[in-house]
């Protein structure tokens, strides 16, 4: 449907074109996600694997709402908020960005398969496998957020008085993993942008009149 294509275009601009989010793009993204979730409940929309990916993409904006609510709640406590608690808002926004970028790349890859390998890829493009993929992405990003929280705990003072034994070693490993993810996130973001541009470049010229 045209509305779903417009929504995807909005999300591509928000996450894969703009260098950083702003108030206007965030507000438009929230409104677009709310409308899309309502639209996907319509019987007119064929609920295929692409619709599953778009539905999960729209649901990811719930994290933005949670970050706004958390920001208001934490702001009411003033300076008494702990560093770990104050890190919740940026972590939620990071989770939303990472989930959205990965799902947008999945939608682009599926469009590539539909265009160039429609029959061969049909066993992969099922609703069940799309749901499993979405769950895997959410679990992966949730693990990433947990690592960031542990890293923030260590920075807030846990590193100066580490836990003894295996627990302390586990905390240090989580902190090292979080630092590695932070350093790789920028590179991965650039790679996703390049891959998406290449995919739609190939699709566009394959559909253009010879």
Coordinates of N, CA and C in Angstrom, one line a residue:
X1 N 0.8 -1.2 0.0 CA 0.0 0.0 0.0 C 0.9 1.3 0.0
X2 N 0.3 2.3 -0.6 CA 1.1 3.6 -0.7 C 1.4 4.1 0.7
X3 N 0.5 4.0 1.7 CA 0.7 4.5 3.0 C 1.9 3.8 3.7
X4 N 2.0 2.5 3.5 CA 3.1 1.8 4.1 C 4.4 2.2 3.4
X5 N 4.4 2.4 2.1 CA 5.6 2.9 1.4 C 6.0 4.2 1.9
X6 N 5.1 5.1 2.1 CA 5.4 6.4 2.6 C 6.0 6.3 4.0
X7 N 5.4 5.4 4.8 CA 6.0 5.3 6.2 C 7.4 4.8 6.1
X8 N 7.7 3.8 5.3 CA 9.0 3.3 5.1 C 10.0 4.4 4.7
X9 N 9.5 5.2 3.7 CA 10.4 6.3 3.3 C 10.7 7.3 4.4
X10 N 9.7 7.6 5.2 CA 9.8 8.5 6.4 C 10.9 7.9 7.3
X11 N 10.8 6.6 7.6 CA 11.7 5.9 8.5 C 13.1 5.9 7.9
X12 N 13.3 5.6 6.6 CA 14.6 5.7 6.0 C 15.2 7.0 6.2
X13 N 14.4 8.1 6.0 CA 15.0 9.4 6.1 C 15.4 9.7 7.6
X14 N 14.5 9.2 8.5 CA 14.7 9.5 9.9 C 16.0 8.8 10.5
X15 N 16.2 7.5 10.0 CA 17.3 6.8 10.7 C 18.5 6.5 9.8
X16 N 18.3 6.6 8.4 CA 19.4 6.2 7.6 C 19.9 7.4 6.7
X17 N 19.2 8.5 6.8 CA 19.6 9.7 6.0 C 20.1 10.8 6.9
X18 N 19.2 11.2 7.9 CA 19.6 12.2 8.8 C 20.7 11.7 9.7
X19 N 21.7 12.6 10.0 CA 22.8 12.3 10.8 C 22.4 12.1 12.3
X20 N 21.4 12.8 12.7 CA 20.9 12.6 14.1 C 19.4 13.0 14.1
X21 N 18.7 12.5 15.1 CA 17.2 12.7 15.2 C 17.0 14.1 15.7
X22 N 15.9 14.7 15.3 CA 15.5 16.0 15.8 C 14.0 15.9 16.2
X23 N 13.5 17.0 16.8 CA 12.1 17.0 17.3 C 11.1 16.7 16.2
X24 N 11.3 17.4 15.1 CA 10.3 17.2 14.0 C 10.3 15.8 13.4
X25 N 11.5 15.2 13.2 CA 11.5 13.9 12.6 C 11.0 12.8 13.7
X26 N 11.3 13.1 15.0 CA 10.8 12.2 16.0 C 9.3 12.2 16.1
X27 N 8.7 13.4 16.1 CA 7.3 13.6 16.2 C 6.6 12.9 15.0
X28 N 7.1 13.2 13.8 CA 6.6 12.6 12.6 C 6.7 11.1 12.6
X29 N 7.8 10.6 13.1 CA 8.0 9.1 13.2 C 7.0 8.5 14.2
X30 N 6.7 9.2 15.3 CA 5.8 8.6 16.3 C 4.4 8.6 15.7
X31 N 4.0 9.7 15.0 CA 2.7 9.8 14.4 C 2.5 8.7 13.3
X32 N 3.6 8.6 12.5 CA 3.6 7.6 11.4 C 3.5 6.2 12.0
X33 N 4.2 5.9 13.1 CA 4.1 4.6 13.7 C 2.8 4.2 14.2
X34 N 2.2 5.2 14.9 CA 0.8 5.0 15.4 C -0.2 4.8 14.3
X35 N -0.1 5.5 13.2 CA -1.0 5.3 12.1 C -0.8 4.0 11.5
X36 N 0.5 3.6 11.3 CA 0.8 2.3 10.7 C 0.3 1.1 11.5
X37 N 0.4 1.2 12.8 CA -0.1 0.1 13.7 C -1.6 -0.1 13.6
X38 N -2.3 1.1 13.4 CA -3.7 1.0 13.2 C -4.0 0.5 11.8
X39 N -3.2 0.9 10.8 CA -3.5 0.5 9.4 C -3.2 -1.0 9.3
X40 N -2.3 -1.6 10.0 CA -1.9 -3.0 9.9 C -3.0 -3.9 10.4
X41 N -3.9 -3.3 11.2 CA -5.0 -4.1 11.8 C -6.2 -4.2 10.7
X42 N -6.1 -3.5 9.7 CA -7.1 -3.5 8.6 C -7.1 -4.8 7.9
X43 N -8.3 -5.3 7.5 CA -8.3 -6.5 6.7 C -7.8 -6.3 5.3
X44 N -7.7 -5.0 4.8 CA -7.3 -4.7 3.5 C -5.8 -5.0 3.3
X45 N -5.0 -5.0 4.5 CA -3.6 -5.2 4.4 C -3.3 -6.7 4.5
X46 N -2.6 -7.2 3.5 CA -2.2 -8.6 3.4 C -1.0 -8.8 4.4
X47 N -1.2 -9.6 5.5 CA -0.2 -9.7 6.5 C 0.8 -10.8 6.1
X48 N 1.8 -10.3 5.3 CA 2.8 -11.2 4.9 C 4.1 -10.8 5.7
X49 N 5.2 -11.4 5.3 CA 6.5 -11.2 6.0 C 6.9 -9.7 6.1
X50 N 6.6 -9.0 5.0 CA 7.0 -7.6 5.0 C 6.2 -6.8 6.0
X51 N 4.9 -7.2 6.1 CA 4.0 -6.5 7.1 C 4.5 -6.8 8.5
X52 N 5.0 -8.0 8.8 CA 5.5 -8.4 10.1 C 6.7 -7.5 10.4
X53 N 7.6 -7.3 9.5 CA 8.8 -6.4 9.7 C 8.4 -5.0 9.9
X54 N 7.4 -4.5 9.1 CA 6.9 -3.1 9.3 C 6.2 -3.0 10.6
X55 N 5.5 -4.0 11.1 CA 4.8 -3.9 12.4 C 5.8 -3.8 13.5
X56 N 6.8 -4.6 13.4 CA 7.9 -4.5 14.5 C 8.6 -3.2 14.4
X57 N 8.8 -2.7 13.2 CA 9.4 -1.3 13.1 C 8.6 -0.3 13.8
X58 N 7.3 -0.3 13.6 CA 6.4 0.7 14.2 C 6.4 0.5 15.7
X59 N 6.4 -0.8 16.2 CA 6.4 -1.0 17.6 C 7.7 -0.5 18.3
X60 N 8.7 -0.4 17.6 CA 10.0 0.1 18.1 C 9.9 1.5 18.6
X61 N 9.0 2.3 18.1 CA 8.8 3.6 18.6 C 8.2 3.7 20.0
X62 N 7.7 2.6 20.5 CA 7.2 2.6 21.9 C 8.4 2.9 22.8
X63 N 9.6 2.5 22.4 CA 10.8 2.9 23.2 C 11.0 4.4 23.2
X64 N 10.7 5.1 22.2 CA 10.8 6.5 22.2 C 9.8 7.1 23.2
X65 N 8.6 6.6 23.2 CA 7.6 7.1 24.2 C 8.1 6.8 25.6
X66 N 8.6 5.6 25.8 CA 9.1 5.3 27.1 C 10.3 6.2 27.6
X67 N 11.1 6.6 26.6 CA 12.2 7.5 26.9 C 11.7 8.9 27.3
X68 N 10.6 9.3 26.6 CA 10.0 10.6 26.9 C 9.4 10.6 28.3
X69 N 8.7 9.5 28.6 CA 8.1 9.4 30.0 C 9.2 9.3 31.0
X70 N 10.2 8.5 30.8 CA 11.3 8.4 31.7 C 12.0 9.8 31.9
X71 N 12.2 10.5 30.9 CA 12.8 11.8 31.0 C 12.0 12.8 31.9
X72 N 10.7 12.7 31.7 CA 9.8 13.6 32.6 C 9.9 13.1 34.0
X73 N 9.8 11.8 34.2 CA 9.9 11.2 35.6 C 11.2 11.5 36.3
X74 N 12.3 11.3 35.6 CA 13.6 11.5 36.2 C 13.9 13.0 36.4
X75 N 13.3 13.8 35.5 CA 13.5 15.3 35.7 C 12.8 15.8 36.9
X76 N 11.7 15.1 37.3 CA 11.0 15.6 38.6 C 11.8 15.3 39.8
X77 N 12.8 14.4 39.7 CA 13.7 14.1 40.9 C 14.9 15.1 41.0
X78 N 15.1 15.9 39.9 CA 16.2 16.9 40.0 C 17.6 16.2 40.0
X79 N 18.5 16.8 40.8 CA 19.9 16.3 40.8 C 20.0 15.0 41.6
X80 N 19.0 14.5 42.2 CA 19.1 13.3 43.0 C 19.1 12.0 42.3
X81 N 19.0 12.1 40.9 CA 19.0 10.9 40.1 C 20.4 10.3 40.0
X82 N 20.4 9.0 40.1 CA 21.7 8.3 40.0 C 22.2 8.3 38.5
X83 N 23.5 8.2 38.2 CA 23.9 8.1 36.9 C 23.4 6.9 36.1
X84 N 23.1 5.8 36.7 CA 22.6 4.6 36.1 C 21.2 4.9 35.6
X85 N 20.4 5.6 36.5 CA 19.0 5.9 36.1 C 18.9 6.9 35.0
X86 N 19.8 7.9 35.1 CA 19.9 8.9 34.0 C 20.3 8.4 32.7
X87 N 20.9 7.2 32.7 CA 21.4 6.6 31.4 C 20.3 5.9 30.7
X88 N 19.1 5.7 31.4 CA 18.0 4.9 30.8 C 17.5 5.6 29.5
X89 N 17.4 6.9 29.6 CA 16.8 7.6 28.4 C 17.6 7.4 27.2
X90 N 18.9 7.8 27.2 CA 19.7 7.6 26.0 C 19.8 6.1 25.5
X91 N 19.8 5.2 26.5 CA 19.8 3.8 26.1 C 18.6 3.3 25.4
X92 N 17.4 3.8 25.8 CA 16.2 3.5 25.1 C 16.2 4.1 23.7
X93 N 16.7 5.3 23.6 CA 16.8 5.9 22.3 C 17.7 5.2 21.4
X94 N 18.9 4.7 21.9 CA 19.8 3.9 21.2 C 19.2 2.6 20.7
X95 N 18.4 2.0 21.6 CA 17.8 0.7 21.3 C 16.8 0.9 20.1
X96 N 16.0 2.0 20.2 CA 15.1 2.3 19.1 C 15.8 2.5 17.8
X97 N 16.9 3.2 17.8 CA 17.6 3.5 16.6 C 18.2 2.2 16.0
X98 N 18.8 1.4 16.9 CA 19.4 0.2 16.4 C 18.4 -0.8 15.8
X99 N 17.3 -1.0 16.5 CA 16.2 -1.9 16.1 C 15.6 -1.4 14.7
X100 N 15.4 -0.1 14.6 CA 14.8 0.5 13.4 C 15.8 0.3 12.2
X101 N 17.0 0.6 12.4 CA 18.0 0.5 11.3 C 18.1 -1.0 10.9
X102 N 18.1 -1.9 11.8 CA 18.3 -3.3 11.4 C 17.0 -3.8 10.6
X103 N 15.8 -3.4 11.2 CA 14.6 -3.8 10.5 C 14.4 -3.1 9.1
X104 N 14.8 -1.9 9.0 CA 14.8 -1.3 7.7 C 15.7 -2.0 6.7
X105 N 16.9 -2.4 7.2 CA 17.8 -3.2 6.3 C 17.2 -4.5 5.9
X106 N 16.4 -5.1 6.9 CA 15.7 -6.4 6.6 C 14.7 -6.2 5.5
X107 N 13.9 -5.1 5.6 CA 12.9 -4.8 4.6 C 13.6 -4.6 3.2
X108 N 14.7 -3.9 3.2 CA 15.4 -3.7 1.9 C 15.9 -5.0 1.4
X109 N 16.5 -5.8 2.2 CA 17.0 -7.1 1.7 C 15.8 -8.0 1.2
X110 N 14.7 -7.9 1.9 CA 13.5 -8.7 1.4 C 13.1 -8.2 0.0
X111 N 13.1 -6.9 -0.1 CA 12.7 -6.3 -1.4 C 13.7 -6.7 -2.5
X112 N 14.9 -6.9 -2.2 CA 15.9 -7.4 -3.1 C 15.6 -8.8 -3.5
X113 N 15.3 -9.6 -2.5 CA 14.9 -11.0 -2.8 C 13.7 -11.1 -3.7
X114 N 12.7 -10.3 -3.4 CA 11.5 -10.3 -4.2 C 11.7 -9.9 -5.6
X115 N 12.6 -9.0 -5.8 CA 12.9 -8.5 -7.1 C 13.8 -9.4 -8.0
X116 N 14.8 -10.0 -7.4 CA 15.8 -10.8 -8.1 C 15.7 -12.3 -7.9
X117 N 15.2 -12.7 -6.8 CA 15.0 -14.2 -6.5 C 13.6 -14.5 -5.9
X118 N 12.6 -14.2 -6.7 CA 11.2 -14.3 -6.1 C 10.9 -15.8 -5.8
X119 N 11.2 -16.7 -6.6 CA 10.8 -18.1 -6.4 C 11.8 -18.8 -5.4
X120 N 13.1 -18.5 -5.6 CA 14.1 -19.2 -4.8 C 14.0 -18.8 -3.3
X121 N 13.6 -17.5 -3.1 CA 13.6 -17.0 -1.8 C 12.2 -17.1 -1.1
X122 N 11.2 -17.7 -1.8 CA 9.9 -17.8 -1.2 C 9.9 -18.6 0.1
X123 N 10.7 -19.7 0.3 CA 10.7 -20.4 1.5 C 11.2 -19.6 2.7
X124 N 12.0 -18.6 2.4 CA 12.6 -17.7 3.4 C 11.6 -16.6 3.8
X125 N 10.8 -16.2 2.9 CA 9.9 -15.1 3.1 C 8.6 -15.5 3.7
X126 N 8.6 -16.1 4.8 CA 7.3 -16.5 5.5 C 7.1 -15.7 6.7
X127 N 5.8 -15.7 7.1 CA 5.4 -14.9 8.3 C 6.1 -15.5 9.5
X128 N 6.2 -16.8 9.7 CA 6.8 -17.4 10.8 C 8.3 -17.0 10.9
X129 N 9.0 -17.1 9.8 CA 10.4 -16.7 9.9 C 10.6 -15.2 10.1
X130 N 9.7 -14.4 9.6 CA 9.8 -13.0 9.8 C 9.6 -12.7 11.3
X131 N 8.7 -13.4 12.0 CA 8.4 -13.2 13.4 C 9.6 -13.6 14.2
X132 N 10.2 -14.8 13.8 CA 11.4 -15.2 14.5 C 12.6 -14.2 14.4
X133 N 12.7 -13.7 13.2 CA 13.8 -12.7 12.9 C 13.6 -11.4 13.8
X134 N 12.3 -11.0 13.9 CA 12.0 -9.8 14.7 C 12.3 -10.0 16.2
X135 N 11.9 -11.2 16.6 CA 12.2 -11.5 18.1 C 13.7 -11.6 18.3
X136 N 14.4 -12.2 17.4 CA 15.9 -12.3 17.5 C 16.5 -10.9 17.6
X137 N 16.0 -10.0 16.7 CA 16.6 -8.6 16.7 C 16.3 -7.9 18.1
X138 N 15.1 -8.1 18.6 CA 14.7 -7.4 19.9 C 15.5 -8.0 21.0
X139 N 15.8 -9.3 21.0 CA 16.6 -10.0 22.1 C 18.0 -9.5 22.0
X140 N 18.5 -9.4 20.7 CA 19.9 -8.9 20.5 C 20.1 -7.5 21.1
X141 N 19.2 -6.6 20.7 CA 19.3 -5.2 21.1 C 19.0 -5.1 22.6
X142 N 18.1 -5.9 23.2 CA 17.9 -5.9 24.6 C 19.2 -6.3 25.4
X143 N 19.9 -7.3 24.8 CA 21.2 -7.7 25.4 C 22.2 -6.6 25.4
X144 N 22.2 -5.9 24.2 CA 23.1 -4.7 24.1 C 22.8 -3.7 25.1
X145 N 21.5 -3.4 25.4 CA 21.1 -2.4 26.4 C 21.5 -2.8 27.8
X146 N 21.4 -4.1 28.1 CA 21.8 -4.6 29.4 C 23.3 -4.4 29.6
X147 N 24.1 -4.6 28.5 CA 25.5 -4.4 28.6 C 25.8 -2.9 28.8
X148 N 25.1 -2.0 28.2 CA 25.3 -0.6 28.4 C 25.0 -0.2 29.8
X149 N 23.9 -0.8 30.4 CA 23.6 -0.5 31.8 C 24.7 -0.9 32.8
X150 N 25.2 -2.1 32.5 CA 26.3 -2.6 33.3 C 27.5 -1.7 33.2
X151 N 27.8 -1.3 32.0 CA 28.9 -0.4 31.8 C 28.7 0.9 32.5
X152 N 27.5 1.4 32.5 CA 27.2 2.7 33.2 C 27.4 2.5 34.7
X153 N 27.0 1.3 35.2 CA 27.1 1.0 36.6 C 28.6 1.0 37.0
X154 N 29.4 0.4 36.1 CA 30.9 0.4 36.4 C 31.5 1.8 36.4
X155 N 31.0 2.6 35.5 CA 31.5 4.0 35.4 C 31.1 4.8 36.6
X156 N 29.9 4.5 37.1 CA 29.4 5.3 38.2 C 30.0 5.0 39.6
X157 N 30.9 4.0 39.6 CA 31.6 3.7 40.8 C 31.8 2.3 41.1
X158 N 31.2 1.4 40.3 CA 31.4 -0.1 40.5 C 32.8 -0.5 40.2
X159 N 33.4 0.2 39.3 CA 34.8 -0.2 38.9 C 35.8 0.1 40.0
X160 N 35.5 1.1 40.8 CA 36.4 1.5 41.9 C 36.4 0.5 43.1
X161 N 35.2 -0.2 43.2 CA 35.1 -1.2 44.2 C 34.4 -2.5 43.6
X162 N 35.2 -3.2 42.8 CA 34.7 -4.3 42.0 C 34.2 -5.4 42.9
X163 N 33.2 -6.2 42.4 CA 32.7 -7.3 43.1 C 33.8 -8.4 43.1
X164 N 34.0 -9.1 44.2 CA 35.0 -10.2 44.2 C 34.6 -11.4 43.4
X165 N 35.5 -12.2 43.0 CA 35.2 -13.4 42.4 C 34.7 -13.4 40.9
X166 N 34.0 -14.4 40.5 CA 33.5 -14.5 39.2 C 32.6 -13.3 38.8
X167 N 31.8 -12.8 39.8 CA 30.8 -11.8 39.5 C 31.5 -10.5 39.0
X168 N 32.6 -10.2 39.7 CA 33.4 -9.0 39.3 C 34.0 -9.2 37.9
X169 N 34.5 -10.4 37.6 CA 35.0 -10.7 36.3 C 33.9 -10.5 35.2
X170 N 32.7 -11.0 35.5 CA 31.6 -10.9 34.6 C 31.3 -9.5 34.3
X171 N 31.3 -8.6 35.4 CA 31.0 -7.2 35.2 C 32.0 -6.5 34.3
X172 N 33.3 -6.9 34.5 CA 34.3 -6.3 33.7 C 34.2 -6.8 32.2
X173 N 33.9 -8.0 32.0 CA 33.7 -8.5 30.6 C 32.5 -7.8 29.9
X174 N 31.4 -7.5 30.7 CA 30.3 -6.8 30.2 C 30.7 -5.4 29.8
X175 N 31.5 -4.8 30.7 CA 31.9 -3.4 30.4 C 32.8 -3.3 29.2
X176 N 33.7 -4.3 29.0 CA 34.5 -4.4 27.8 C 33.7 -4.6 26.5
X177 N 32.6 -5.5 26.6 CA 31.8 -5.7 25.5 C 31.0 -4.5 25.1
X178 N 30.5 -3.7 26.1 CA 29.8 -2.5 25.9 C 30.7 -1.4 25.2
X179 N 31.9 -1.4 25.6 CA 32.8 -0.4 25.0 C 33.1 -0.8 23.5
X180 N 33.2 -2.1 23.3 CA 33.4 -2.6 21.9 C 32.2 -2.3 21.0
X181 N 31.0 -2.5 21.6 CA 29.8 -2.2 20.8 C 29.7 -0.7 20.5
X182 N 30.0 0.1 21.4 CA 30.0 1.6 21.2 C 30.9 2.0 20.1
X183 N 32.1 1.4 20.1 CA 33.1 1.7 19.0 C 32.7 1.2 17.7
X184 N 31.9 0.1 17.6 CA 31.5 -0.5 16.4 C 30.2 0.1 15.8
X185 N 29.4 0.7 16.7 CA 28.1 1.1 16.2 C 28.2 2.1 15.1
X186 N 29.1 3.0 15.1 CA 29.3 4.0 14.1 C 29.6 3.4 12.8
X187 N 30.6 2.4 12.8 CA 31.0 1.7 11.6 C 29.8 0.9 11.0
X188 N 29.1 0.2 11.9 CA 28.0 -0.6 11.5 C 26.9 0.3 10.9
X189 N 26.6 1.4 11.4 CA 25.6 2.4 10.9 C 26.0 2.8 9.5
X190 N 27.2 3.1 9.2 CA 27.7 3.5 7.9 C 27.5 2.3 6.9
X191 N 27.9 1.1 7.4 CA 27.7 -0.1 6.5 C 26.3 -0.3 6.1
X192 N 25.4 -0.2 7.1 CA 23.9 -0.4 6.8 C 23.4 0.7 5.8
X193 N 23.9 1.9 5.9 CA 23.5 2.9 4.9 C 24.0 2.6 3.5
X194 N 25.2 2.1 3.4 CA 25.8 1.8 2.1 C 25.0 0.6 1.5
X195 N 24.7 -0.4 2.4 CA 24.0 -1.6 1.9 C 22.6 -1.2 1.4
X196 N 21.9 -0.4 2.2 CA 20.6 0.0 1.8 C 20.6 0.8 0.5
X197 N 21.5 1.7 0.3 CA 21.6 2.5 -0.9 C 21.9 1.6 -2.1
X198 N 22.8 0.6 -1.9 CA 23.1 -0.3 -3.0 C 21.9 -1.2 -3.4
X199 N 21.2 -1.7 -2.4 CA 20.0 -2.5 -2.7 C 19.0 -1.8 -3.5
X200 N 18.7 -0.5 -3.1 CA 17.6 0.2 -3.8 C 18.1 0.7 -5.1
X201 N 19.4 1.0 -5.2 CA 20.0 1.3 -6.5 C 19.8 0.2 -7.5
X202 N 20.1 -1.0 -7.1 CA 19.9 -2.2 -7.9 C 18.5 -2.4 -8.3
X203 N 17.6 -2.3 -7.3 CA 16.1 -2.4 -7.6 C 15.6 -1.4 -8.6
X204 N 16.0 -0.1 -8.3 CA 15.6 0.9 -9.2 C 15.9 0.7 -10.6
X205 N 17.2 0.4 -10.9 CA 17.7 0.3 -12.3 C 17.2 -1.0 -12.9
X206 N 16.8 -2.0 -12.1 CA 16.3 -3.3 -12.6 C 14.8 -3.0 -13.1
X207 N 14.2 -2.1 -12.5 CA 12.8 -1.8 -12.8 C 12.6 -0.7 -13.8
X208 N 13.7 0.0 -14.1 CA 13.7 1.1 -15.1 C 13.6 0.6 -16.5
X209 N 12.9 1.3 -17.4 CA 12.8 0.8 -18.8 C 14.2 0.8 -19.4
X210 N 14.5 -0.3 -20.1 CA 15.8 -0.5 -20.8 C 15.9 0.5 -21.9

